[in-house]
Amino acid sequence: MSKHVLITGGAGFIGSHVVRLFVNKYPRYTIVNLDCLTYAGNLANLQDVAGASNYYFEKVNILDAVALNEVFIRYGITDVLHLAAESHVDRSIVSPLDFVYTNVIGTVNLLNVAKENWKSNMDTHRFYHISTDEVYGTLGAEGLFTETTPYSPNSPYSASKASSDHFVRAYHETYHLPTVVSNCSNNYGPYHFPEKLIPLFINNIIHKKPLPVYGDGLYTRDWLFVKDHARAIDLVFHQGKIGETYNVGGFNEWKNIDLVKLLCSLMDEKLNRPAGESAQLITYVKDRPGHDLRYAIDANKINRELGWYPSVTFEEGLSETIDWYLSNGEWLQQVTSGDYQNYYQKMYNPA
Ligand code: NAD
Ligand code: DAU
């Protein structure tokens, strides 16, 4: 069946991979990428699909309910994949309200517009909310996050995502909006904005700048290649059960310091630098306040019910990611000029 799919946040990191996958894989779908292009949104992420006949872009803020409604009517939107968000934990510590506006109020706007436009035949539609494992809080040395782990968010970012997840649940229970949610672990890959650990450190290694490891570097994350997340999103969108949540993760836990050392040695090889040179850039800096010790996802439900499993190893994904950054210097240069320099200065070299 032909669908008219609204993808919010499609100019961001994960959203651009989802838009690319859907535009290429589903030529009979109309794909509308709705994004207000914050510092994290970049149409250069989608140059290869921008001319496709089934692709449309709308520069709209999800805080603007009137403009959202116009887009629903203009394209006869049948389905939503909601990825638009403020996504960086460090920025949420500095400006929590920005996260409340976009992640909470923006999501509720979108839920309202979908509910009103679909009220005569809810069952033929789908509202898919893409969320994070950070809503579950932090783990100790043992255990995994499952779909039934109680929410316990610790940062303003994760609190805003948890709130948006609760609103999605409430719209399903109260108005029978056909919703589905997935909560994913840390993504990495091409087009990742260099404020997050992996792309920031790749950029700094290229320029021989210090690598700022927070605290003792013993924090643990579960890393997933972004194209595998996009494949999971495709499956959940088409086959996930309405009202359900699916956890998505890489089965791939790394302590930050071990990951950084692996990244340094891969980059030394690729840049023809002496072994050990990049690791000398490692600099321990002041910790992130409220820093969650460990995230790790139990992704067995999506594996069992939808047959999803990561397709690449971490070493393969990381190698492809580094190669992409080394061949896309112009992209990196463009996103690290201007405001990025001010952000970096304030974040890492405060007066
Ligand atoms: P990102 O920051 O790279 O991209 C966010 C996109 O949303 C940008 O294109 C931005 O312009 C757009 N946007 C922000 N505010 C908007 C607004 N008010 N109106 C319209 N557009 C707006 O984020 P990402 O890393 O691609 O994450 C996408 C989604 O996936 C988020 O909801 C995030 O919480 C979730 N998620 C991310 C990860 C991860 O590791 N990056 C993991 C799990 C879940
Ligand atoms: O778990 C999913 C989440 O992963 C997503 O919901 C978020 O949108 C995404 O940003 C990511 O959050 P993290 O806080 O885990 O990612 P980040 O890349 O910011 O940090 C990863 C780890 O590296 C974390 O323990 C903090 C540490 N770190 C990060 C930066 C930017 C450093 O040590 N130094 C740094 O400069």
XYZ file of C-alpha atoms and ligand atoms in Angstrom:
431
model
C 0.000 0.000 0.000
C 1.212 3.523 -0.726
C 1.925 5.530 2.407
C 2.548 9.239 2.976
C 5.204 9.137 5.664
C 6.262 12.130 7.757
C 9.793 11.751 9.158
C 10.630 14.453 11.703
C 14.288 15.316 12.332
C 15.247 13.796 8.973
C 18.132 16.235 8.485
C 19.861 15.045 11.670
C 22.203 12.122 12.218
C 19.874 9.106 12.585
C 16.992 10.768 10.726
C 19.085 11.211 7.569
C 19.894 7.486 7.510
C 16.208 6.644 7.993
C 15.129 9.060 5.233
C 17.744 7.603 2.845
C 16.656 4.026 3.598
C 12.943 4.787 3.127
C 13.348 6.940 -0.021
C 15.423 4.214 -1.727
C 13.620 1.126 -0.424
C 10.025 2.333 -0.786
C 9.699 4.249 -4.076
C 5.884 4.056 -3.828
C 5.851 5.895 -0.477
C 5.857 9.681 -0.300
C 8.570 10.646 2.204
C 8.235 14.077 3.813
C 11.249 15.146 5.853
C 10.132 17.784 8.383
C 12.978 19.557 10.160
C 13.580 23.113 11.382
C 17.362 22.771 10.807
C 18.850 23.534 14.213
C 22.659 23.451 14.521
C 22.301 19.623 14.302
C 20.186 19.588 11.138
C 22.000 19.663 7.814
C 20.537 19.148 4.352
C 24.025 18.195 3.122
C 23.370 14.894 4.954
C 20.783 14.077 2.277
C 22.327 15.386 -0.942
C 22.194 11.946 -2.569
C 18.407 11.584 -2.187
C 17.329 15.241 -2.408
C 16.387 14.890 -6.093
C 14.335 11.687 -5.683
C 10.756 11.972 -6.984
C 9.246 10.540 -3.753
C 11.176 12.913 -1.411
C 9.972 16.266 -0.029
C 11.483 18.611 2.557
C 9.538 20.975 4.832
C 11.415 23.454 7.027
C 9.035 23.484 10.009
C 9.497 23.626 13.767
C 7.480 20.984 15.650
C 6.582 23.738 18.128
C 4.464 25.320 15.358
C 1.195 23.351 15.528
C -0.444 25.331 12.707
C 2.400 24.636 10.276
C 2.430 20.963 11.328
C -1.269 20.672 10.582
C -0.808 22.278 7.155
C 1.866 19.694 6.311
C -0.461 16.851 7.389
C -3.217 18.180 5.128
C -0.993 19.076 2.152
C 0.557 15.597 1.923
C -2.303 13.528 3.411
C 0.131 12.164 6.014
C -0.748 8.550 6.878
C 2.188 7.694 9.171
C 4.754 9.425 11.384
C 8.305 8.487 12.342
C 9.230 10.998 15.037
C 12.969 11.594 15.475
C 13.173 15.403 15.832
C 14.703 16.234 19.200
C 17.376 18.083 21.050
C 19.736 15.142 21.535
C 22.940 16.158 23.351
C 23.171 15.515 27.114
C 25.830 18.212 27.716
C 23.675 20.888 26.043
C 20.686 19.775 28.166
C 22.712 20.470 31.314
C 23.331 24.048 30.121
C 19.867 24.757 28.603
C 17.242 22.335 29.956
C 14.251 24.372 28.752
C 15.229 23.951 25.089
C 14.788 20.222 25.687
C 11.409 20.677 27.354
C 10.154 22.776 24.427
C 11.227 20.529 21.573
C 11.201 17.077 23.143
C 8.103 17.413 25.322
C 5.911 20.182 23.889
C 6.972 19.503 20.277
C 6.076 15.822 20.688
C 2.685 16.654 22.218
C 1.993 19.060 19.308
C 2.729 16.283 16.863
C 0.546 13.803 18.786
C -2.339 16.312 18.757
C -2.072 16.973 15.039
C -1.933 13.237 14.252
C -4.899 12.530 16.543
C -7.057 15.234 14.938
C -6.147 14.320 11.354
C -6.602 10.586 11.857
C -9.640 10.543 14.160
C -12.104 9.150 11.598
C -10.051 5.989 10.930
C -7.238 5.646 13.483
C -6.520 2.003 12.631
C -5.004 2.644 9.200
C -2.267 4.883 10.633
C 0.886 4.589 12.730
C 2.744 7.018 15.009
C 6.251 5.725 15.681
C 8.217 7.521 18.403
C 12.001 6.995 18.382
C 13.487 7.205 21.866
C 16.557 6.399 23.885
C 17.797 3.885 26.469
C 18.739 6.861 28.691
C 15.135 6.981 29.981
C 15.936 3.906 32.101
C 18.645 5.762 34.055
C 21.868 4.028 34.927
C 22.955 0.418 35.515
C 25.564 -0.822 37.970
C 28.186 -3.339 36.895
C 25.552 -5.997 36.146
C 22.191 -6.266 34.385
C 20.552 -5.010 31.188
C 17.708 -2.614 30.334
C 14.590 -4.500 29.218
C 11.306 -3.064 27.933
C 9.885 -3.357 31.474
C 12.749 -1.630 33.313
C 11.208 1.286 35.288
C 11.973 4.753 33.969
C 14.564 6.648 36.011
C 16.015 9.477 33.885
C 18.984 11.393 35.322
C 19.737 14.228 32.876
C 17.441 16.976 31.582
C 17.774 15.315 28.137
C 16.676 11.891 29.365
C 13.934 13.424 31.539
C 12.533 15.200 28.468
C 12.681 11.998 26.384
C 11.057 10.017 29.224
C 8.289 12.611 29.383
C 7.724 12.377 25.619
C 7.568 8.556 25.859
C 4.914 8.876 28.581
C 2.836 11.240 26.428
C 2.997 8.789 23.515
C 1.808 6.010 25.831
C -0.966 8.243 27.188
C -2.225 9.102 23.678
C -2.414 5.396 22.885
C -4.275 4.544 26.091
C -6.566 7.585 26.105
C -7.262 8.294 22.420
C -6.326 4.919 20.863
C -3.678 6.590 18.731
C -1.837 3.674 17.038
C 1.605 4.201 18.535
C 4.802 2.202 18.714
C 8.017 3.174 20.550
C 11.625 2.030 20.370
C 14.404 2.838 22.844
C 17.888 2.567 21.407
C 21.438 2.653 22.761
C 24.319 4.883 21.545
C 24.550 5.172 17.761
C 27.683 5.947 15.751
C 28.414 6.282 12.032
C 28.597 8.747 9.128
C 26.949 12.203 9.510
C 27.233 12.131 13.336
C 27.579 15.702 14.601
C 31.030 16.178 16.212
C 29.724 17.110 19.652
C 29.207 13.415 20.557
C 32.104 11.237 21.721
C 33.091 9.311 18.573
C 32.890 12.042 15.889
C 34.338 14.671 18.261
C 37.331 12.464 18.982
C 37.799 11.563 15.282
C 37.858 15.272 14.438
C 40.276 16.044 17.282
C 42.616 13.187 16.313
C 42.690 14.467 12.713
C 43.703 17.910 14.034
C 45.965 16.541 16.819
C 43.847 18.267 19.502
C 43.401 16.949 23.078
C 40.817 14.143 23.565
C 38.744 15.228 26.615
C 37.780 12.040 28.495
C 35.244 12.836 31.238
C 36.069 11.666 34.782
C 37.982 8.381 35.027
C 36.834 7.175 31.569
C 35.315 4.020 33.075
C 31.738 4.843 31.991
C 30.190 2.186 29.747
C 28.006 2.565 26.650
C 26.440 0.018 24.269
C 27.317 1.090 20.700
C 25.252 0.415 17.578
C 26.088 1.277 13.949
C 23.525 3.822 12.762
C 22.598 1.854 9.609
C 21.652 -1.089 11.836
C 19.449 1.245 13.879
C 17.787 2.434 10.641
C 17.130 -1.239 9.721
C 15.560 -1.786 13.143
C 13.374 1.307 12.682
C 12.215 -0.021 9.295
C 11.202 -3.337 10.913
C 9.472 -1.804 13.933
C 7.616 0.643 11.672
C 6.292 -2.117 9.400
C 5.942 -5.074 11.760
C 6.013 -3.800 15.351
C 2.821 -4.350 17.367
C 0.724 -1.268 18.128
C 1.103 -0.122 21.750
C 4.407 -1.982 22.183
C 7.956 -0.869 22.989
C 11.078 -2.419 21.446
C 14.580 -2.010 22.870
C 17.364 -1.742 20.265
C 21.042 -2.178 21.151
C 24.355 -3.339 19.791
C 25.162 -6.247 22.163
C 28.382 -4.236 22.271
C 29.467 -2.674 25.576
C 32.623 -0.564 25.768
C 34.193 1.417 28.578
C 34.852 4.907 27.159
C 38.619 4.713 27.700
C 38.895 1.350 25.900
C 36.838 2.674 23.000
C 39.001 5.802 22.788
C 42.186 3.705 22.751
C 40.764 1.507 19.940
C 39.788 4.627 17.986
C 43.295 6.073 18.456
C 45.016 2.929 17.184
C 42.690 2.603 14.146
C 43.286 6.261 13.302
C 47.065 5.948 13.667
C 46.952 3.139 11.087
C 44.673 4.979 8.667
C 46.619 8.253 8.964
C 50.013 6.509 8.700
C 51.034 7.870 12.084
C 53.371 5.998 14.467
C 51.489 3.521 16.710
C 50.599 5.225 20.016
C 50.778 8.798 18.707
C 47.047 9.630 18.946
C 46.685 8.006 22.400
C 49.058 10.693 23.714
C 46.257 13.194 23.066
C 44.052 11.553 25.747
C 43.359 14.125 28.480
C 41.222 13.415 31.542
C 38.892 16.369 32.223
C 36.203 17.349 34.740
C 33.308 14.880 34.785
C 29.824 15.477 33.336
C 27.405 16.242 36.224
C 24.960 13.364 36.861
C 27.000 11.132 34.512
C 25.254 7.738 34.081
C 27.720 4.926 34.816
C 26.533 2.264 32.408
C 23.934 1.664 29.685
C 23.364 -1.792 28.195
C 20.341 -2.969 26.254
C 18.661 -6.358 26.212
C 17.596 -6.412 22.534
C 16.226 -9.952 22.615
C 12.590 -8.935 22.093
C 13.229 -7.282 18.703
C 15.532 -10.195 17.804
C 12.947 -12.830 18.743
C 9.813 -11.115 17.403
C 11.101 -9.235 14.354
C 14.313 -11.130 13.522
C 16.581 -8.071 13.917
C 20.239 -8.346 14.872
C 23.176 -5.956 14.199
C 24.745 -6.707 10.795
C 28.271 -5.378 11.419
C 30.824 -5.833 14.187
C 32.024 -2.767 16.090
C 35.447 -2.946 14.430
C 33.820 -3.007 10.946
C 31.399 -0.190 11.762
C 34.084 1.957 13.375
C 36.446 1.427 10.452
C 33.699 2.432 7.943
C 32.895 5.468 10.109
C 36.522 6.664 10.282
C 36.921 6.154 6.503
C 33.777 8.233 5.934
C 35.101 11.138 8.056
C 38.508 10.983 6.380
C 36.887 11.170 2.908
C 34.384 13.869 3.865
C 36.673 16.631 5.122
C 34.494 19.291 3.522
C 31.406 18.133 5.491
C 33.453 18.092 8.713
C 34.911 21.514 7.949
C 31.437 22.965 7.261
C 29.862 21.673 10.511
C 32.824 22.660 12.702
C 33.038 26.273 11.547
C 31.103 29.223 13.013
C 28.930 28.414 16.040
C 30.669 25.099 16.662
C 33.859 26.954 17.619
C 31.959 29.004 20.236
C 30.311 25.839 21.579
C 33.677 24.065 21.806
C 35.334 26.982 23.545
C 32.564 27.276 26.185
C 32.268 23.507 26.726
C 35.927 22.495 26.850
C 37.938 25.659 27.571
C 35.749 27.799 29.870
C 37.420 30.945 31.130
P 20.368 14.963 16.019
O 20.566 15.974 17.077
O 21.501 14.570 15.139
O 19.194 15.438 15.038
C 18.007 16.010 15.512
C 17.275 16.621 14.329
O 16.049 17.186 14.812
C 18.058 17.761 13.656
O 17.984 17.620 12.246
C 17.329 19.020 14.119
O 17.384 20.078 13.176
C 15.904 18.492 14.285
N 15.142 19.300 15.261
C 15.538 19.646 16.523
N 14.581 20.425 17.097
C 13.573 20.525 16.196
C 12.323 21.185 16.212
N 11.923 21.905 17.275
N 11.522 21.093 15.114
C 11.921 20.393 14.023
N 13.109 19.761 13.943
C 13.923 19.826 15.021
O 19.749 13.696 16.754
P 19.990 12.129 16.483
O 21.180 11.698 17.211
O 19.846 11.876 15.045
O 18.721 11.539 17.262
C 17.468 11.386 16.604
C 16.458 10.821 17.581
O 16.909 9.551 18.055
C 16.269 11.684 18.832
O 14.904 11.646 19.166
C 17.104 11.010 19.892
O 16.579 11.224 21.167
C 16.994 9.558 19.472
N 18.140 8.702 19.835
C 19.413 9.063 19.519
C 20.479 8.200 19.815
C 21.892 8.548 19.470
O 22.816 7.819 19.890
N 22.168 9.588 18.718
C 20.214 6.978 20.454
C 18.892 6.653 20.771
C 17.859 7.513 20.439
O 22.227 6.076 24.900
C 21.637 6.782 23.830
C 22.090 8.215 23.869
O 23.453 8.215 23.479
C 21.265 9.134 22.989
O 19.942 9.174 23.454
C 21.855 10.546 22.972
O 21.132 11.355 22.074
C 23.299 10.452 22.547
O 23.894 11.731 22.604
C 24.066 9.472 23.430
O 24.238 9.998 24.774
P 25.633 9.875 25.564
O 25.649 10.926 26.598
O 25.883 8.480 25.995
O 26.637 10.205 24.347
P 27.952 11.114 24.235
O 28.558 10.806 22.900
O 27.685 12.519 24.577
O 28.894 10.493 25.359
C 29.274 9.124 25.328
C 30.147 8.867 26.537
O 31.404 9.574 26.370
C 29.565 9.388 27.842
O 29.931 8.517 28.904
C 30.243 10.750 28.050
C 31.620 10.528 27.427
N 32.238 11.736 26.812
C 31.508 12.444 25.908
C 32.040 13.580 25.314
C 31.221 14.380 24.327
C 33.540 12.093 27.143
O 34.209 11.414 27.944
N 34.065 13.224 26.565
C 33.362 13.990 25.671
O 33.903 15.025 25.192
